Every structure is written in structure tokens, then in C-alpha cells.
mmCIF file of C-alpha atoms in Angstrom:
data_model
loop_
_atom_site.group_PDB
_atom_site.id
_atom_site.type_symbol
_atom_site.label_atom_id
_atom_site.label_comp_id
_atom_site.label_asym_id
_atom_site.label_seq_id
_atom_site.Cartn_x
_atom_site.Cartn_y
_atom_site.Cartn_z
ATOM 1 C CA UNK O 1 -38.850 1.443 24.124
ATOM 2 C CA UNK O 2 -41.608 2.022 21.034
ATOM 3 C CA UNK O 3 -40.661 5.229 19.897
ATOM 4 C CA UNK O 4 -43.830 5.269 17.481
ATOM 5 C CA UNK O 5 -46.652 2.253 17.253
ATOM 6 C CA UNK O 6 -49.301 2.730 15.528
ATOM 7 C CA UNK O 7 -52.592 0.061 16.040
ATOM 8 C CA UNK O 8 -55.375 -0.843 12.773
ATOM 9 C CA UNK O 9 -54.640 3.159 11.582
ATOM 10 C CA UNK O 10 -56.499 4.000 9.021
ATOM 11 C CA UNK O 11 -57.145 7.144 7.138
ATOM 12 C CA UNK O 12 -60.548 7.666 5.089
ATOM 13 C CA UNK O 13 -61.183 10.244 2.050
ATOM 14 C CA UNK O 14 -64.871 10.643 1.553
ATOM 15 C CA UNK O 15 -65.433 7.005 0.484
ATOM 16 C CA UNK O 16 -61.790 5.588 -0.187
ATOM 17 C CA UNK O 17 -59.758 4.517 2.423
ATOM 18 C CA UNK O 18 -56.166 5.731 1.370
ATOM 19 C CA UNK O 19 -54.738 3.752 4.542
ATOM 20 C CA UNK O 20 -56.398 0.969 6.985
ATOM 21 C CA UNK O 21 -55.304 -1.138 9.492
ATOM 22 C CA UNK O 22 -51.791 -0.074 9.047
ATOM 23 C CA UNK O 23 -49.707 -1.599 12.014
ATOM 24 C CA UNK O 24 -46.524 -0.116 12.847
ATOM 25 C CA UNK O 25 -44.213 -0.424 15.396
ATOM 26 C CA UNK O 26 -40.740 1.583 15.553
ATOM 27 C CA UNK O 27 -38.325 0.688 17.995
ATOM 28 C CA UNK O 28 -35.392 3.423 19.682
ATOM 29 C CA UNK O 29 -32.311 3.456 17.674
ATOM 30 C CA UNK O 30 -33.317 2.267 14.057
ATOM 31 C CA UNK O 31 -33.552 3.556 10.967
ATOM 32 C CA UNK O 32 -36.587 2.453 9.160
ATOM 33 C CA UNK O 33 -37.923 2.475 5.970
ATOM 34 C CA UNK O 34 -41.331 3.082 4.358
ATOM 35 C CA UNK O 35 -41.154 2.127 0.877
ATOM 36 C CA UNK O 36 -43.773 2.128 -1.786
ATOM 37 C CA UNK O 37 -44.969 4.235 -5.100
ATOM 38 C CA UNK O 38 -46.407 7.511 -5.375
ATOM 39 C CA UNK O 39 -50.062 6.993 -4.540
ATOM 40 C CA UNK O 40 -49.434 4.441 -1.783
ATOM 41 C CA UNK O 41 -50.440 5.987 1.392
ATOM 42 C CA UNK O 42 -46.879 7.078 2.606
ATOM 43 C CA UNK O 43 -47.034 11.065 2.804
ATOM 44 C CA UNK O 44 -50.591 9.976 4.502
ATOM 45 C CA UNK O 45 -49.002 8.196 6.982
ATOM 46 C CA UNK O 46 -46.416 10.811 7.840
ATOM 47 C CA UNK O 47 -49.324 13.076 8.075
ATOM 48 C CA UNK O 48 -51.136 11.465 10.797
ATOM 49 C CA UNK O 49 -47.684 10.378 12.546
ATOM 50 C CA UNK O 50 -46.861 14.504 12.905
ATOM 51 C CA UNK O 51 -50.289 15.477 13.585
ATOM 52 C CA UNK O 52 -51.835 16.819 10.446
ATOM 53 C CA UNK O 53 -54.402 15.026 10.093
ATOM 54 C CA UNK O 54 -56.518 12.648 12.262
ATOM 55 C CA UNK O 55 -56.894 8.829 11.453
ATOM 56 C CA UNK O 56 -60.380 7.520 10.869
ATOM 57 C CA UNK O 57 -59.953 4.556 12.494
ATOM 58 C CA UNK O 58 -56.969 3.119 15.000
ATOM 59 C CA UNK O 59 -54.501 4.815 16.956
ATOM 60 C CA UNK O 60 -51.168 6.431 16.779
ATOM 61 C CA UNK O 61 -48.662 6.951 19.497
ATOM 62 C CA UNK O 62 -45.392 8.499 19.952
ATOM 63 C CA UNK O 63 -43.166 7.288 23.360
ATOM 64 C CA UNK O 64 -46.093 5.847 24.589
ATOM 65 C CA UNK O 65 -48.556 9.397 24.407
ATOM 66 C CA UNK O 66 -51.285 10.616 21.739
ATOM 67 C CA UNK O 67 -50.518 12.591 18.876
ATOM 68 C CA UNK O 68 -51.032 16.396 20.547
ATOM 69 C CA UNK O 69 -48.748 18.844 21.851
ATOM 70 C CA UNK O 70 -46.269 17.097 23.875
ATOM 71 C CA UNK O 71 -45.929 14.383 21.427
ATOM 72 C CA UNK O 72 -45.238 16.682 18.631
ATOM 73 C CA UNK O 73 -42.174 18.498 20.582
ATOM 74 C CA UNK O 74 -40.586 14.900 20.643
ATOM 75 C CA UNK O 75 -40.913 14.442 16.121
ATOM 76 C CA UNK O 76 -38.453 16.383 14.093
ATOM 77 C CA UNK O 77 -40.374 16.648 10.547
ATOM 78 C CA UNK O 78 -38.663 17.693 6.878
ATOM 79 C CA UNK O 79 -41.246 19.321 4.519
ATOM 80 C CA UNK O 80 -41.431 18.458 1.461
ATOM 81 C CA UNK O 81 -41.745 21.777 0.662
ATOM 82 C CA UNK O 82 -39.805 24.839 0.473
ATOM 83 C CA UNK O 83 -40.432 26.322 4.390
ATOM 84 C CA UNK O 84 -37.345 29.245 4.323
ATOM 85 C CA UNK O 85 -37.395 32.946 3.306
ATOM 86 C CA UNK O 86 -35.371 33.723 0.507
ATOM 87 C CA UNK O 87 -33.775 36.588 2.270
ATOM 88 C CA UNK O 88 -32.468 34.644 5.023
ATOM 89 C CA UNK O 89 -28.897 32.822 5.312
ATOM 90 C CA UNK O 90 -28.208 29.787 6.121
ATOM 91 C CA UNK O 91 -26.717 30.449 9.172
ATOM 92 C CA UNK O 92 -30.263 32.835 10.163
ATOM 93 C CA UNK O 93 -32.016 30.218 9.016
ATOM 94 C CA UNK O 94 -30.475 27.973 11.608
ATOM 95 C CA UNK O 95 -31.154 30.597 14.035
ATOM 96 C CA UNK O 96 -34.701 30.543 13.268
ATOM 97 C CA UNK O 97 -34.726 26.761 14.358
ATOM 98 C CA UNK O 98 -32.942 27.506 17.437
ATOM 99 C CA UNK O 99 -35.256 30.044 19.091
ATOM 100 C CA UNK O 100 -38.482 27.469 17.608
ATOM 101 C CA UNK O 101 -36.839 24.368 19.310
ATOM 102 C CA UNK O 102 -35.402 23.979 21.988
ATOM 103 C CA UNK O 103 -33.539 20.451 21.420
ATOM 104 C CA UNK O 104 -32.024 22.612 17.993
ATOM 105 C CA UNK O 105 -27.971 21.216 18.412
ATOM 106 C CA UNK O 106 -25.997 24.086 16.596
ATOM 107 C CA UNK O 107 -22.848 22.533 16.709
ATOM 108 C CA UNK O 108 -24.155 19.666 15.111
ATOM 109 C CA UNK O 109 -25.868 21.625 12.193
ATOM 110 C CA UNK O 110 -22.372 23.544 11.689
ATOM 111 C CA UNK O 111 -20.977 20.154 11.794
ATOM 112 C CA UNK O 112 -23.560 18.604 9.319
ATOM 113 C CA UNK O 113 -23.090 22.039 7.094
ATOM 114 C CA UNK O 114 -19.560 21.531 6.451
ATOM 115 C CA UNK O 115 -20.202 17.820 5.485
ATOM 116 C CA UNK O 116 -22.567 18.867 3.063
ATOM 117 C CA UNK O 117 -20.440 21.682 1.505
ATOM 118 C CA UNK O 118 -22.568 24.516 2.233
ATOM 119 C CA UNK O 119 -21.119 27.387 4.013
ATOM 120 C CA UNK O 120 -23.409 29.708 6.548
ATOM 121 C CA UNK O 121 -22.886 32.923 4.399
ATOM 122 C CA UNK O 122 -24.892 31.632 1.321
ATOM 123 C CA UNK O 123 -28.185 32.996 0.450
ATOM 124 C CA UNK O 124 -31.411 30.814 0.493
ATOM 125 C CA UNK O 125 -32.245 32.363 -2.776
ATOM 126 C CA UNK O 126 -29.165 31.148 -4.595
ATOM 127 C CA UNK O 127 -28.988 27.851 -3.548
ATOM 128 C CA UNK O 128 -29.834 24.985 -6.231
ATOM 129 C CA UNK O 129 -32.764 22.890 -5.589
ATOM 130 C CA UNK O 130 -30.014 19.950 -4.467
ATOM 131 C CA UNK O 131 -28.541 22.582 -2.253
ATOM 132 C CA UNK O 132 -31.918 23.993 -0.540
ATOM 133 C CA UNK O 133 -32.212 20.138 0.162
ATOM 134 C CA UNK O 134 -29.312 19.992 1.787
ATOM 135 C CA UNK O 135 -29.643 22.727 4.401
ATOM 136 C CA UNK O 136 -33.295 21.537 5.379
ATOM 137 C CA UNK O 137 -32.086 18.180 5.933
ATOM 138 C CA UNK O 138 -29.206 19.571 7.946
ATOM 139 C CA UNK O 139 -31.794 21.528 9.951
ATOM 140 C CA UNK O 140 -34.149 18.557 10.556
ATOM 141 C CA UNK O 141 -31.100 16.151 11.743
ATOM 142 C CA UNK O 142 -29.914 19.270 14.233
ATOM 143 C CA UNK O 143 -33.091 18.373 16.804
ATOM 144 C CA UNK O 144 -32.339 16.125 19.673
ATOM 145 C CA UNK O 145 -35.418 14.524 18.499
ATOM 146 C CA UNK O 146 -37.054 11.289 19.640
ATOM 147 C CA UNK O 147 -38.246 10.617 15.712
ATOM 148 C CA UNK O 148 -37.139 11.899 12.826
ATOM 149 C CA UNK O 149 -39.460 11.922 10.042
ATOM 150 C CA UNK O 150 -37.775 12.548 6.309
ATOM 151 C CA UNK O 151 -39.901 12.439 3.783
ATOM 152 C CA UNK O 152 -38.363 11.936 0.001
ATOM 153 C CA UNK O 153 -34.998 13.215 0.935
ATOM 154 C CA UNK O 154 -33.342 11.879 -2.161
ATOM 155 C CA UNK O 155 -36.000 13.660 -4.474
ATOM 156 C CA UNK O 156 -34.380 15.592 -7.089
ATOM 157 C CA UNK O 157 -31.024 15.777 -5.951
ATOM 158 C CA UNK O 158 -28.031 14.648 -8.001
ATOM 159 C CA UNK O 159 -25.552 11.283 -7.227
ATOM 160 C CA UNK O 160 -23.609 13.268 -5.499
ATOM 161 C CA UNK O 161 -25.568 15.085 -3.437
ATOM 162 C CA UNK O 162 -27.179 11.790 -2.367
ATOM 163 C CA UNK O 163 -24.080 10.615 -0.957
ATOM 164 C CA UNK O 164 -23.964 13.615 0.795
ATOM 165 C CA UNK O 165 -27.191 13.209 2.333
ATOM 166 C CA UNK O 166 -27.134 9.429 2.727
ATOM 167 C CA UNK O 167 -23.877 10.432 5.274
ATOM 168 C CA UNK O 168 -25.530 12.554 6.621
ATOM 169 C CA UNK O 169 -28.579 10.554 8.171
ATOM 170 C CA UNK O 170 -25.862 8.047 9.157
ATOM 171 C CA UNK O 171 -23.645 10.617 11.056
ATOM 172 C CA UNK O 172 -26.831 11.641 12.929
ATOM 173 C CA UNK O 173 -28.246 8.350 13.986
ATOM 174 C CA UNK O 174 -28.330 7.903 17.575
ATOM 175 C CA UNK O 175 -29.151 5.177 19.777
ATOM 176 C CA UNK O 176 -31.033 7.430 21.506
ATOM 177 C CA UNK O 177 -33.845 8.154 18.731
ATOM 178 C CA UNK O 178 -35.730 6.883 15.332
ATOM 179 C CA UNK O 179 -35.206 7.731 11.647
ATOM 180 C CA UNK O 180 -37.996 7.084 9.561
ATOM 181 C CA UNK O 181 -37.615 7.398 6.120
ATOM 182 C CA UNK O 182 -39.824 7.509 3.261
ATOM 183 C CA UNK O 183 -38.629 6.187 -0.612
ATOM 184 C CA UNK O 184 -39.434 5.049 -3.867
ATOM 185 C CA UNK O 185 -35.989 5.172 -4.705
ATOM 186 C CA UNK O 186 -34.662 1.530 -2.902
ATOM 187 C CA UNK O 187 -31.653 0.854 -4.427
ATOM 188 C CA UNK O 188 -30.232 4.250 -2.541
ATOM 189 C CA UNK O 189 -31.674 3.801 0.794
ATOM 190 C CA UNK O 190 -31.702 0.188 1.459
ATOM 191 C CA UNK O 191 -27.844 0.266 3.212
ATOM 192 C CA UNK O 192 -28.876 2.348 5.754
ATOM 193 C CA UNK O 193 -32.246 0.335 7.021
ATOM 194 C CA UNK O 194 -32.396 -1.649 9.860
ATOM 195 C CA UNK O 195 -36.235 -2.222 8.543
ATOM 196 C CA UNK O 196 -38.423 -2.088 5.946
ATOM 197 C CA UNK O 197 -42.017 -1.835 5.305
ATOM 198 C CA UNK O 198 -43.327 -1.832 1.912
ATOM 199 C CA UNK O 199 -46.971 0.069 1.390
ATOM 200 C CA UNK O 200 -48.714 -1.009 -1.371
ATOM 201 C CA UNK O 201 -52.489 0.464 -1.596
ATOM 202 C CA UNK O 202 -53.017 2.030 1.873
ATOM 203 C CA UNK O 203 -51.953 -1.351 3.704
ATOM 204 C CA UNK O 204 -48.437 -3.010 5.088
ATOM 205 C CA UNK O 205 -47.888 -5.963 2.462
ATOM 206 C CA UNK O 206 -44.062 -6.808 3.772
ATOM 207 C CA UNK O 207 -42.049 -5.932 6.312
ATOM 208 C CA UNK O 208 -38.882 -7.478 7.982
ATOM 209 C CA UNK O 209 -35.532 -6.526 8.627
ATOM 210 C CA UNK O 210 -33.192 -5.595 5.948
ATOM 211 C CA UNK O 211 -31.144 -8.439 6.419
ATOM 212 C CA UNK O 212 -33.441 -11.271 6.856
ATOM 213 C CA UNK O 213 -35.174 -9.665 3.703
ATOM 214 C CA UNK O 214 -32.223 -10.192 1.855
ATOM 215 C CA UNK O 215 -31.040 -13.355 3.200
ATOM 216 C CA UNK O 216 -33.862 -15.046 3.072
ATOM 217 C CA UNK O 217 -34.925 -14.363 -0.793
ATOM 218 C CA UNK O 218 -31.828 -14.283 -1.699
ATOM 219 C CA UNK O 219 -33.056 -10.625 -3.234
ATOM 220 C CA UNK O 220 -32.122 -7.278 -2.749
ATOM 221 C CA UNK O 221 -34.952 -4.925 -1.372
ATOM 222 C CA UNK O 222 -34.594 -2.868 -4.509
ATOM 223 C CA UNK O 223 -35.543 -6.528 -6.498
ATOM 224 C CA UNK O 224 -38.163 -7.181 -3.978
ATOM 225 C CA UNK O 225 -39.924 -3.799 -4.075
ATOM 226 C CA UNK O 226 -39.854 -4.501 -8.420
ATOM 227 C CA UNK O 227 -41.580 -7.975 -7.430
ATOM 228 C CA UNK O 228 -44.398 -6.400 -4.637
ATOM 229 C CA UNK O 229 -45.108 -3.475 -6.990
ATOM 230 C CA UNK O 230 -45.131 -4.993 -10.358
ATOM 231 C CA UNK O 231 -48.394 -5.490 -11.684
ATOM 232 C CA UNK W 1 -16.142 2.388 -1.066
ATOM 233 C CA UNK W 2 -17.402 -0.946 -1.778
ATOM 234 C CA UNK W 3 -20.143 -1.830 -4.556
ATOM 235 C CA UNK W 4 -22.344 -4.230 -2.754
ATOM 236 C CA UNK W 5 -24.200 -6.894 -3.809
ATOM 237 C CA UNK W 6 -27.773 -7.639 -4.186
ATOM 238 C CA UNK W 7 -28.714 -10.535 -2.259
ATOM 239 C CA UNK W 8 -26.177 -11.432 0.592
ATOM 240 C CA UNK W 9 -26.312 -9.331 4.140
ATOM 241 C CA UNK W 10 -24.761 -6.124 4.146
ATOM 242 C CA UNK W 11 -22.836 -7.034 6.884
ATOM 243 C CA UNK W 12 -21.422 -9.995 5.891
ATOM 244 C CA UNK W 13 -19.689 -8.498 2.729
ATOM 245 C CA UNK W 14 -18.129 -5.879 5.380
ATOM 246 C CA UNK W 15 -16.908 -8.461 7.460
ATOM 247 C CA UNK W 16 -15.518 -10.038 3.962
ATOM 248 C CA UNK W 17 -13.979 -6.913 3.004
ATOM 249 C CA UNK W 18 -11.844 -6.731 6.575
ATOM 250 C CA UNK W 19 -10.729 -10.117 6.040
ATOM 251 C CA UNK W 20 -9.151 -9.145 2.413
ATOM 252 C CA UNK W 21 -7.543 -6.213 3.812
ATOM 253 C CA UNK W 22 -6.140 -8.189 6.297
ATOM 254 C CA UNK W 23 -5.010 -10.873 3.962
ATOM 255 C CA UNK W 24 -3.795 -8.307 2.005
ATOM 256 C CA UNK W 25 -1.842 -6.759 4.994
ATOM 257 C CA UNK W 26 -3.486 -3.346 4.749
ATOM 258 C CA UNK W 27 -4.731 -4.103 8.604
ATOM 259 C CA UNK W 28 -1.985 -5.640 10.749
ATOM 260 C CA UNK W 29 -2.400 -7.647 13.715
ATOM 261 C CA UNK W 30 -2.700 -5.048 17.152
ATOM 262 C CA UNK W 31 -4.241 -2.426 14.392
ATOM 263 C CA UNK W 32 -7.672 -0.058 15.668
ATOM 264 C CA UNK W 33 -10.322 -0.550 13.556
ATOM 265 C CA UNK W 34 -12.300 2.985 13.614
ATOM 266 C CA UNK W 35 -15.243 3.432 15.554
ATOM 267 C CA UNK W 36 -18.425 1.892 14.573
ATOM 268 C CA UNK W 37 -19.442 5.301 13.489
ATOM 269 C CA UNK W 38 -16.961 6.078 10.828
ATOM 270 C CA UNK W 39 -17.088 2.992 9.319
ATOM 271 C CA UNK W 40 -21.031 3.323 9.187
ATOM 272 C CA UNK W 41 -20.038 6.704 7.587
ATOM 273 C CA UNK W 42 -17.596 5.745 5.210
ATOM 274 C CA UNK W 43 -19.787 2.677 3.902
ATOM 275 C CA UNK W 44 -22.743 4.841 3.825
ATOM 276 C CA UNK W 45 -24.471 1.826 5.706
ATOM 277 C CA UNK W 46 -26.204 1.703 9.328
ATOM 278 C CA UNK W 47 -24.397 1.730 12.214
ATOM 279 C CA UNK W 48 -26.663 -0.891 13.599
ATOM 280 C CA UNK W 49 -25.086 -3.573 10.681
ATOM 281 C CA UNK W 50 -21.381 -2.318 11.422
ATOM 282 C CA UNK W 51 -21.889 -3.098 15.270
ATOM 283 C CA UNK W 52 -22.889 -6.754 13.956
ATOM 284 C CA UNK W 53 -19.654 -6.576 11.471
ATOM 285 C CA UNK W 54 -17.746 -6.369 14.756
ATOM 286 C CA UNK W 55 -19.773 -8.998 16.697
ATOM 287 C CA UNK W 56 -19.209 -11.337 13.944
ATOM 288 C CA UNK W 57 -15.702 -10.458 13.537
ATOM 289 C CA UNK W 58 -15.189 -11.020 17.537
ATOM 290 C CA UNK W 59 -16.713 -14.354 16.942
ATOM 291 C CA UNK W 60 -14.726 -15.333 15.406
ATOM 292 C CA UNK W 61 -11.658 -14.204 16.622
ATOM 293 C CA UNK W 62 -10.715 -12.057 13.666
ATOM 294 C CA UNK W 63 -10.657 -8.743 16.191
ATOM 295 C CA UNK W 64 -10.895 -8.313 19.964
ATOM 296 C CA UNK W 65 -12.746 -5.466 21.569
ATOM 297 C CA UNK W 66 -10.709 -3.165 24.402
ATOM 298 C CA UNK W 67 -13.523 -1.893 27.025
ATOM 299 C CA UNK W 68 -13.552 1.919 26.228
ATOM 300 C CA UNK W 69 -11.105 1.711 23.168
ATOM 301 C CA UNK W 70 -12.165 0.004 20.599
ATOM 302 C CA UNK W 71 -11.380 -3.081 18.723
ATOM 303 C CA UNK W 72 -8.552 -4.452 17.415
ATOM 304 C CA UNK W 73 -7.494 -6.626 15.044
ATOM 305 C CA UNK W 74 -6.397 -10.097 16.496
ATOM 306 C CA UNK W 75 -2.310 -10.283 16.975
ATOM 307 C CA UNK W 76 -3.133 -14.366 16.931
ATOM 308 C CA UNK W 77 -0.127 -15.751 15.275
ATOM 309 C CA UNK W 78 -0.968 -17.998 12.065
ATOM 310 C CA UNK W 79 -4.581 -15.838 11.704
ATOM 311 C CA UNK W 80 -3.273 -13.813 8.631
ATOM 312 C CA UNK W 81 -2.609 -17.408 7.307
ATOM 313 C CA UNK W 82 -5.891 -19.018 8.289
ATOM 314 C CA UNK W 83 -7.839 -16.122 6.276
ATOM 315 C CA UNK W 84 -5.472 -16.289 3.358
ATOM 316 C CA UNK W 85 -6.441 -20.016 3.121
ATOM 317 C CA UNK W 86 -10.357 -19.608 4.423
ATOM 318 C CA UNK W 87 -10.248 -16.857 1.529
ATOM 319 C CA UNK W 88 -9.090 -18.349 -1.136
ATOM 320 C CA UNK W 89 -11.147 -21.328 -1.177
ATOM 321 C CA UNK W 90 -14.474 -19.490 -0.645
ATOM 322 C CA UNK W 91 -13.922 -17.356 -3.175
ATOM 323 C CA UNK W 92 -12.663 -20.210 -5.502
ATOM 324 C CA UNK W 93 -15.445 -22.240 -4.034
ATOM 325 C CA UNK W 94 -18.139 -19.471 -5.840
ATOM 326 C CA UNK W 95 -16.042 -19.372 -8.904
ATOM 327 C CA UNK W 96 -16.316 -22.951 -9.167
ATOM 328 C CA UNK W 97 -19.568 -23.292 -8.492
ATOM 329 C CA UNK W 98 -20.633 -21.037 -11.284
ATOM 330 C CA UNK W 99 -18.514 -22.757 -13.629
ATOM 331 C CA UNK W 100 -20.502 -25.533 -12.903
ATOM 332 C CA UNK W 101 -23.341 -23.792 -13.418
ATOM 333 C CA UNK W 102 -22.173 -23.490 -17.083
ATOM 334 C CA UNK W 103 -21.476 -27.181 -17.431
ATOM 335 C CA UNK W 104 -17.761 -27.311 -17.227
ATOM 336 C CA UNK W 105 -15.328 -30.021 -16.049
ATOM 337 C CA UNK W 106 -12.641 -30.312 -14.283
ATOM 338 C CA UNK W 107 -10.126 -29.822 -17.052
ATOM 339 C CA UNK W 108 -12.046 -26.767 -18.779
ATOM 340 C CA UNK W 109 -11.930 -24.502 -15.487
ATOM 341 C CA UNK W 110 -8.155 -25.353 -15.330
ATOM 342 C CA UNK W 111 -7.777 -24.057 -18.704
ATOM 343 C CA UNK W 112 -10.100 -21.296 -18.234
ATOM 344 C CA UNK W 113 -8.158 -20.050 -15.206
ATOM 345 C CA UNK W 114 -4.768 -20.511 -16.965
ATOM 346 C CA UNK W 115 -6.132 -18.463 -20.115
ATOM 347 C CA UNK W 116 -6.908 -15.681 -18.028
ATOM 348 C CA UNK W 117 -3.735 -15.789 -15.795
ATOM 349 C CA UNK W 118 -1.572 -15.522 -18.863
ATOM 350 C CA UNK W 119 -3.818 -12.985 -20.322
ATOM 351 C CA UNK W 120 -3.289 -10.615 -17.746
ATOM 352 C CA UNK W 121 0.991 -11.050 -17.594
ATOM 353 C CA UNK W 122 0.632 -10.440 -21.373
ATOM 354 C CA UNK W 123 -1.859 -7.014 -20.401
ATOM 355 C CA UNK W 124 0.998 -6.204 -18.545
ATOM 356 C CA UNK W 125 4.292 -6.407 -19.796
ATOM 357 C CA UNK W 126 2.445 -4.421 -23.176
ATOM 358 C CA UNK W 127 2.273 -1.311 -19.997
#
């Protein structure tokens, strides 16, 4: 089962394409990777994958259906950005996702809470920036989602926290759905892929499973993406 | 947790890791390993790569899976033996081999392991 697949998408600005002919095809129970620099096309691709925007060219489909309203129940997306009230509580704020979705699994987001150290009582306004992190990961991994879309969720968050987070994704994984994840920062995510794409420009310029990556350079992804990018 | 390397598969260097806890008899014959999950969990790694580090370990004939269990490490008489011996050599195989690498003989990696042996009695009797 293709959970996403996307065919020659491409993405124009004006006169620049800032994605073409990008090929993708994401299989049920994987964790994938979409690596490359700031500037690459990744945050692009998300965009068109969740609906945002509309590709130029090529096609995107999720379980088999266009991007549009039933598709879009089956993605669970993180923000970049911050999407809470500062008034709420964690625990209202995980509310607020239940009564929005209806595939929101509150034992699991108490479950991933307590993982992640945070407790329901704390205030969105005093959490750190690792912290606020934390809890909208937590909230993203609660939906019985087909896809999972994180974008960046390492970004500014300490060693620690990482960790944390890393767990996390891996304690959610289910054969049942698809974890796409977006990086620049390899060396952290690369244990947890199944497969990686590397983005360089707008376009695909590797991809392959983690392990036949590595096996077959005799590289670590973290050495290959330095090789691919370099220049 | 285990630091691991760069360039070999992620699973293997599990599956390399079980072995030395077996050799070092901190898994027993007849022992559960934990689910596929917590191991993915406590390695931080994909659960996808820990189901193939119990394939490969089946193969084997390091573990044994029960139907609806789990999977077990193999109560095979003479296997903590076999690993102790497959073990060794590989990892005195690499050592070797880099040795090698530096353009030493036969007699100078003798030496060179002896050194450090006797180094590390002397690091400890100074505890």
C-alpha cells in the first residue's frame, strides 16, 4: 500500500522552479527521510503533500486519492511554528486536538507526555522553546494518522531533548502508517530511517534505503549528505 | 546505548552487540529478548532494522522465535562457545587487518598486543 506517491511534481515561483519532477513514493510502515539544506525544496514539498499549495506540474496522492478534504483527514502535520495559546495547558491543549480530530489517541499523548517529561499542568507560556517542541510533537504523534509529516523536529532543541524526541517517533511508529521526516541535521536522524532521499536544488539526486546506502559506500548518510551537498 | 559506527548496517552492529552479551553471559540460553519495540526504543533506531536484527539472529540460530511470545535466545549446547570463538577472531581479524594497514609484521602486532596487555595489569594494580 503507497501511503503517499507523488509523479514529475513540481512547484513553480514566478520563473524559478523551486521543485520539478520530484518522484516519490512512500510505502505503509516506514519512516522516511527527506534530507537536504535550507533552500532545497523540502518545506515546499511538505507544502504541497498537506495541501497548501498546489504543484505546477505532476501529481500528488495520499492512499491512492488527491490532495483535498478526505486526503487531508488521513496526514497528521507539525508546524513549524508556534500554533498554541499561551493561556492554555498542556493537557487543554490536548483537548483542543481531540474535539479537531477525531483519530486524536489521548492515552497515547499522556503516554508520550510522560516520556518526554512534561506534565499536563504546565503552562504553554512557560515552557522553553525545547519544551513547546516537545508537546507539539507529542500532539502530532497522538493521531491515528495514515502519514505523519514532521518537519525540523530536532530544530533548536538541546542533546537531550533530541533523545527525547528521537524515542518518541520510534515509540509511535506503526505498521499501520508513514513517518516522514524532514532534516539537515543527518547524523541524528539517520538510525531511525528505513529511507532516504536527499533534495538538492528542487530535484531527488539520491535515494535508497538506509542500509544499502551505507553498505554499499561504505559511508554513513551523514558522510554522504557532506559529499552530495558539498560544493 | 551503543555508539554506532559510520559505515556498516545498523543492524548488523545490533546483532553484534547480542552476540557479546551473550558471550559475555549477560543473555543466557532460554532468556526473552524484549519486544522488537523496546529494543527499537532503547537503541533509538527503527523498528523496521530490529525486526531484521531478529531475522538475522534466527538465521542463524543465535535465537528462536515462540509464535505469540517472543524470541529467545538459543539453549543450543556449545553456542555460547561457537560465538566466543566466531567473536574473537572477527574482531581480531579487523584488528589485524588494520595493523596491516600500518605495515606491521607478524612479530610487531605480537608485541604490540603484549605492550598493551601488560599496560593495562600495571593501570590496575596502581587502583
Amino acid at each position: 500500500m503507497m501511503i503517499l506517491k507523488t509523479d514529475k511534481v513540481g512547484k513553480k515561483y514566478l520563473n524559478k522552479w523551486a521543485l520539478s519532477n520530484v518522484d516519490i513514493s512512500l510505502e505503509q510502515g516506514k519512516i522516511i527521510g527527506l534530507l537536504g539544506p535550507n533552500g532545497s525544496g523540502k518545506t515546499t514539498f511538505l507544502k504541497l503533500v498537506i495541501g497548501m499549495i498546489r504543484p505546477s506540474s505532476g501529481s500528488v496522492t495520499v492512499c491512492g486519492m488527491e490532495i483535498g478534504y478526505k486526503a487531508k483527514e488521513m496526514i497528521s502535520f507539525l508546524p513549524d511554528s508556534e500554533f498554541l495559546y499561551n493561556w492554555m495547558t498542556i493537557r487543554e491543549a490536548g483537548d483542543t486536538y481531540a474535539a479537531f480530530f477525531k483519530d486524536f489517541d489521548m492515552a497515547r499523548f499522556n503516554e508520550l507526555l510522560q516520556f518526554m517529561a512534561l506534565t499536563p499542568d504546565m503552562k504553554f507560556k512557560g515552557l522553553s522553546k525545547g519544551m513547546k517542541e516537545k508537546l507539539a510533537i507529542a500532539l502530532t504523534l497522538s493521531r491515528n494518522a495514515r502519514l505523519i509529516v514532521l518537519d525540523e523536529p530536532l530544530n533548536g532543541v538541546d542533546p537531550v531533548a533530541r533523545e527525547q524526541i528521537l524515542g518518541a517517533i520510534v515509540k509511535s511508529f506503526s505498521h499501520e502508517s508513514t513517518i516522514l521526516v524532514t532534516s539537515h541535521l543527518i547524523n541524528e536522524v539517520e538510525n531511525i530511517l528505513d529511507e532516504a532521499y536527499f533534495l538538492k536544488e528542487g530535484k531527488i539526486v539520491l535515494h535508497g534505503s538506509t542500509d544499502d546506502l551505507r553498505s554499499e559506500r561504505n559511508k554513513s548518510l551523514d558522510e554522504l549528505y557532506r559529499e552530495v551537498f558539498a560544493c | 546505548m551503543i555508539k554506532f559506527n559510520e559505515s556498516s548496517p545498523i543492524y548488523l552492529q545490533i546483532v553484534e552487540k547480542i552476540k557479546a552479551d551473550i558471550v559475555a553471559g549477560k543473555l543466557k540460553g532460554g532468556h526473552k529478548l524484549p519486544s522488537v519495540r523496546d529494543v527499537a526504543e532503547s537503541f533509538r533506531v527503527n523498528p523496521n532494522t530490529v525486526q531484521r536484527v531478529f531475522m538475522e539472529l534466527e538465521r542463524e540460530g543465535v535465537a528462536y522465535p515462540q509464535r505469540g511470545i517472543g524470541t529467545f535466545i538459543s539453549e543450543e549446547a556449545g553456542l555460547v562457545e561457537k560465538l566466543r570463538d566466531t567473536q574473537a577472531q572477527k574482531y581480531t581479524g579487523r584488528y589485524v587487518a588494520q595493523m596491516q594497514e600500518l605495515g606491521m609484521g607478524k612479530d610487531e602486532i605480537l608485541e604490540n598486543v603484549r605492550k598493551v596487555l601488560e599496560g593495562n595489569e600495571n593501570d590496575d594494580t596502581q587502583d
